[in-house]
Tab-separated table of C-alpha atoms in Angstrom:
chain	number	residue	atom	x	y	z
A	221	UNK	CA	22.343	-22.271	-2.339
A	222	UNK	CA	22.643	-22.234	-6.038
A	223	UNK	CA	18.894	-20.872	-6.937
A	224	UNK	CA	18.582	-16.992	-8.735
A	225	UNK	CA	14.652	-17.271	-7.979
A	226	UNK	CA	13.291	-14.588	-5.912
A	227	UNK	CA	10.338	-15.290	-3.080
A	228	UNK	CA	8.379	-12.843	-5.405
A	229	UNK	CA	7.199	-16.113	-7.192
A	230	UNK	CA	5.555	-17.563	-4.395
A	231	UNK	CA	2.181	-19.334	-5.085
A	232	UNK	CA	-0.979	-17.287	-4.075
A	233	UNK	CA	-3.276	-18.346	-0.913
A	234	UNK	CA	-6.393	-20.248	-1.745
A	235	UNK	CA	-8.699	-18.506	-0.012
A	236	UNK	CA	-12.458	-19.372	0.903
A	237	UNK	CA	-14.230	-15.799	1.233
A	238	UNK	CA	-13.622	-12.162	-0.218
A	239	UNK	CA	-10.561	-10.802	2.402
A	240	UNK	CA	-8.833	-7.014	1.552
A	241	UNK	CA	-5.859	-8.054	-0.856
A	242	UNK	CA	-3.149	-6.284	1.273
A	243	UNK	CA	-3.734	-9.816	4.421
A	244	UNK	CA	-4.161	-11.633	0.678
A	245	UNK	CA	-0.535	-10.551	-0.034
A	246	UNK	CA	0.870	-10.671	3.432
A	247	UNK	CA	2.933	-13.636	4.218
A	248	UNK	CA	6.188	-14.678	6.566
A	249	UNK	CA	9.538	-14.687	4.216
A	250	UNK	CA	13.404	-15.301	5.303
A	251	UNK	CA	14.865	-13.867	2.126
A	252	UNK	CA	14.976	-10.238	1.920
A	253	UNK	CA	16.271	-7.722	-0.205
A	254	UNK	CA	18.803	-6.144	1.385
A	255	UNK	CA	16.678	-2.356	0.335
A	256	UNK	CA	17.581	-0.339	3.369
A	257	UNK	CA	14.213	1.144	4.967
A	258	UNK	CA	13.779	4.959	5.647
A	259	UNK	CA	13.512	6.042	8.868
A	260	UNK	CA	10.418	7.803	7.708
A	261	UNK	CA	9.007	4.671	6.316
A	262	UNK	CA	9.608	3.039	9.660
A	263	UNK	CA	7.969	5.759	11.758
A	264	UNK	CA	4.733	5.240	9.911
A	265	UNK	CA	4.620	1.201	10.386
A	266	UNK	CA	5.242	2.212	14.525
A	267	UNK	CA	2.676	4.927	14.043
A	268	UNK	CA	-0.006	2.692	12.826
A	269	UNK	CA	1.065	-0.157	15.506
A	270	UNK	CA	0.781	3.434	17.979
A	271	UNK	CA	-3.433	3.693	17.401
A	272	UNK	CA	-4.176	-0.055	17.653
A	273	UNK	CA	-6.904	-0.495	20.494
A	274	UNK	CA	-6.007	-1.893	23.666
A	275	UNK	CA	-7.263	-2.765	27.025
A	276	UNK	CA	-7.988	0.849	29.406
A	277	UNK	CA	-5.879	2.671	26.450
A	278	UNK	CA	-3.056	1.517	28.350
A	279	UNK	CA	-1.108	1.103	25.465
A	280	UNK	CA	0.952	-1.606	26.641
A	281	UNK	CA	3.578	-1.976	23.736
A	282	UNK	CA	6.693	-1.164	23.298
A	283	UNK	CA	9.227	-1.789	20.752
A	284	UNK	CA	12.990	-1.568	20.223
A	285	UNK	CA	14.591	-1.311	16.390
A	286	UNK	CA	17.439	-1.157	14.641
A	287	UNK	CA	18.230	-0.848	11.187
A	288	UNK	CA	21.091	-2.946	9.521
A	289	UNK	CA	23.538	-0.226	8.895
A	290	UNK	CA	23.567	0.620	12.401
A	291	UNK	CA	25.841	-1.987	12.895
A	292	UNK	CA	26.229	-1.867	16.880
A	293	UNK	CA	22.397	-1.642	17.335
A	294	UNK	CA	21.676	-4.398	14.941
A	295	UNK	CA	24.187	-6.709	16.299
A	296	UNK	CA	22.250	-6.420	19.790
A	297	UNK	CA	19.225	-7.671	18.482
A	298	UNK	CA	20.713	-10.281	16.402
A	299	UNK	CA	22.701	-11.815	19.807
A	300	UNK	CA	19.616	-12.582	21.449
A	301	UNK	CA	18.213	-14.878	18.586
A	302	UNK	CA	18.420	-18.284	18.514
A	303	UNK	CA	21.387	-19.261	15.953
A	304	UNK	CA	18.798	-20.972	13.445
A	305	UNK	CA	16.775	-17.647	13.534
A	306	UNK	CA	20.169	-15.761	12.968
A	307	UNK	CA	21.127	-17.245	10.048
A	308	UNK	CA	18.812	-15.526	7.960
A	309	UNK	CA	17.599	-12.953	10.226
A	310	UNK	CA	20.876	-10.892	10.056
A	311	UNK	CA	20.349	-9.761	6.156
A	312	UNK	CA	17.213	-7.945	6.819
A	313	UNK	CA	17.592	-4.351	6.804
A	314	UNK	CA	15.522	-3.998	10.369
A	315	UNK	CA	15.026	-5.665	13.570
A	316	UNK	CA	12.631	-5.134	15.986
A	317	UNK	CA	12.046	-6.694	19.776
A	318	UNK	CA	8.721	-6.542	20.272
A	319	UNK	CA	7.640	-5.535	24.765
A	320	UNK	CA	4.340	-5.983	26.252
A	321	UNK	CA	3.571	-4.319	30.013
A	322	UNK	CA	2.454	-6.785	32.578
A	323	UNK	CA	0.482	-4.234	34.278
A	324	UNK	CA	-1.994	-1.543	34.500
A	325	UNK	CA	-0.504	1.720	35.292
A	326	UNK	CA	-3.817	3.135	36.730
A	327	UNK	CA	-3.450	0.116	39.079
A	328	UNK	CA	-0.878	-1.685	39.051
A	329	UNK	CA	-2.871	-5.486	38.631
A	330	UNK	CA	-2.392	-7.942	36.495
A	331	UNK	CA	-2.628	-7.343	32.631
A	332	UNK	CA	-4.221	-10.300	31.578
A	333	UNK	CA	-4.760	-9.050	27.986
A	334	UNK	CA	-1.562	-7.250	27.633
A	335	UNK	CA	-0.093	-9.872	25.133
A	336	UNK	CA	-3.442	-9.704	22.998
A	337	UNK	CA	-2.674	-5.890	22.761
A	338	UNK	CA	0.517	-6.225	21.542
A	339	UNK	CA	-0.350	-8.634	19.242
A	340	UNK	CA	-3.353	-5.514	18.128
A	341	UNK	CA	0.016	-3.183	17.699
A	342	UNK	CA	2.278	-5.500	15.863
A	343	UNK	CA	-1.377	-6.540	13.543
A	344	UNK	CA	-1.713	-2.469	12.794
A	345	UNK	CA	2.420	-2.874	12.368
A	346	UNK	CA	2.129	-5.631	9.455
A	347	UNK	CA	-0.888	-4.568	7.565
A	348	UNK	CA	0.542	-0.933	6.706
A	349	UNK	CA	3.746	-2.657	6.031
A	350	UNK	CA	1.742	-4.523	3.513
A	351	UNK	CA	0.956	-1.033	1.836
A	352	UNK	CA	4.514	-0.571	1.591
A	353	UNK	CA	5.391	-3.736	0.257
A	354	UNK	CA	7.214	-4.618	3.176
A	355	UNK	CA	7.163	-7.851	4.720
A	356	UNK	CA	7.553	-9.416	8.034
A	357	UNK	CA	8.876	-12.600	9.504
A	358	UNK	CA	7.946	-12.901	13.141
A	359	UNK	CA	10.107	-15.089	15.531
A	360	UNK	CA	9.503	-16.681	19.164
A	361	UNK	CA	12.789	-18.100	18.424
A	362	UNK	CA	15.334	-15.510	20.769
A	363	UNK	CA	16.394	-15.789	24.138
A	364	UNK	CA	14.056	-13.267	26.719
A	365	UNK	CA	15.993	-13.366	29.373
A	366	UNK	CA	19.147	-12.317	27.200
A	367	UNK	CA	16.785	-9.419	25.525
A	368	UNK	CA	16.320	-8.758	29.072
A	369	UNK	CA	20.186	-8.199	30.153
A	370	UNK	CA	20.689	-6.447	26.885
A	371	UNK	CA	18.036	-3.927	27.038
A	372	UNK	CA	17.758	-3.408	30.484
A	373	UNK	CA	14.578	-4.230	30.482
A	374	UNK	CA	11.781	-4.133	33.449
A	375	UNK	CA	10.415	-7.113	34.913
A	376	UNK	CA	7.338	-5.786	34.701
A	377	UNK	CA	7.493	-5.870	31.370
A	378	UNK	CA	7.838	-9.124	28.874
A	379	UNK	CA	10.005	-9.569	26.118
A	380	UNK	CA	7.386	-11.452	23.584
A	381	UNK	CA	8.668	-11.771	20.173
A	382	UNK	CA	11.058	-10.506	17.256
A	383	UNK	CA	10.326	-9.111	13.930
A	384	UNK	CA	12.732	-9.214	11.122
A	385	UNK	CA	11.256	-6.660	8.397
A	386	UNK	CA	12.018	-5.809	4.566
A	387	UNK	CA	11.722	-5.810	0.944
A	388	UNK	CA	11.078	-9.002	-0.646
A	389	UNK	CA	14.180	-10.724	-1.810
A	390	UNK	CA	16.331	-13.371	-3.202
A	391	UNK	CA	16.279	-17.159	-1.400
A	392	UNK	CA	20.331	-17.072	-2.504
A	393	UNK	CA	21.930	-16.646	0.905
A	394	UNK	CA	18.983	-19.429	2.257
A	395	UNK	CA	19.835	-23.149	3.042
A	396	UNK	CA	17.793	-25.545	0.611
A	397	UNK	CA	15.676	-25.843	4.047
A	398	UNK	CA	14.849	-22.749	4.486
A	399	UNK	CA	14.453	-22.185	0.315
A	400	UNK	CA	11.388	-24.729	0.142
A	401	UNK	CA	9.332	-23.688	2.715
A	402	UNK	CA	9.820	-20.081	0.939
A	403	UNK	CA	7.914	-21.667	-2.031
A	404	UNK	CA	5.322	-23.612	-0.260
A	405	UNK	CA	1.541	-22.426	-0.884
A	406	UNK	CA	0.123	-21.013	2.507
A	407	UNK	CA	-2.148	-23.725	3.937
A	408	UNK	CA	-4.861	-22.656	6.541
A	409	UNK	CA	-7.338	-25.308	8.923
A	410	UNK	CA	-10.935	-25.041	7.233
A	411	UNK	CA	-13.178	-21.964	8.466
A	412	UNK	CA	-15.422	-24.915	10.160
A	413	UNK	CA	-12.715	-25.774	12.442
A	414	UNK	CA	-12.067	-22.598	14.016
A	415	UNK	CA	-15.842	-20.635	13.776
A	416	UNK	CA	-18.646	-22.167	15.840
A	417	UNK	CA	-21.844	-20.381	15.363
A	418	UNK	CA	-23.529	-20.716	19.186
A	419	UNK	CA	-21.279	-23.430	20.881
A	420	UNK	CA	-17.756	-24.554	21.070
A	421	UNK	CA	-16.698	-27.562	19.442
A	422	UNK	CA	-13.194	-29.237	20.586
């Protein structure tokens, strides 16, 4: 990778309506500074993920972190990604394995929405990241039942997705790949293709 540029120089969205600039700003890199985080710092981003709204209150997430320079913790996040993931992954100074419940615990049925939830949690997570000037790259890439074995975890709960989290960085230790996607504008599908006012449109 022979590029000095930084992701700082990426192009701004082109956005249709007014939005708050901090979901303006945020956006999914793979080159992070390799800034450790404070444990303080990371408290508040699982504090605000902590009063996101969710189905019965059940609260159904949970989350397990490690920073970089905890080497052995780190390492056991990093083994259950996928090797592409992995690649770049491993320089950011924290990982995090995102856990849904699959069930009520006033009840025990089905959780239907537990996944939504989560997703409430890890929304809450990113935005007062934002504030921080953190950012977050989130990955479906890992293997579940391998976070399962290494975390002991449940089967009644689900392994659903990892977060790699940081300062923005340099795209030096990227692969040209990986370098121009860093650079690309954000592109979304036009408002009229998601919103129906009254009726549902294919």
């Amino acid at each position: 990778m022979s590029t000095n540029n930084t992701v700082q120089d990426k192009p701004e969205p082109d956005v249709l309506n007014e939005i708050h600039p901090l979901i303006r700003r945020r956006w999914s890199p793979r080159g992070f500074s390799d800034k450790p985080i404070t444990e303080d710092i990371a408290m508040s981003l699982f504090e605000a993920a902590r009063w996101a709204p969710s189905s019965y209150n059940e609260q159904p997430w949970r989350f397990i972190y490690a920073m970089k320079n905890d080497e052995e913790a780190f390492q056991k996040l990093c083994s259950c990604l996928v090797p592409g993931n992995v690649e770049w992954a491993k320089n950011a100074p924290m990982l995090v394995l995102a856990v849904a419940k699959k069930t009520y615990s006033h009840n025990g049925k089905h959780y239907r929405h537990s996944m939504h939830d989560l997703g409430l949690a890890l929304g809450n997570f990113t935005v007062e990241a934002t504030s921080r000037d953190l950012y977050l790259r989130q990955m479906g890439g890992f293997v579940v039942d391998k976070s399962r074995e290494v975390f002991e975890i449940p089967n009644d709960y689900e392994p659903a997705t990892m977060v790699a989290v940081g300062y923005l960085g340099s795209v030096e230790s990227l692969t040209d790949n990986f370098v121009k996607t860093e650079y690309k504008q954000q592109v979304r599908k036009p408002i009229e293709e998601l919103v129906f006012n009254g009726f549902f449109q294919r």
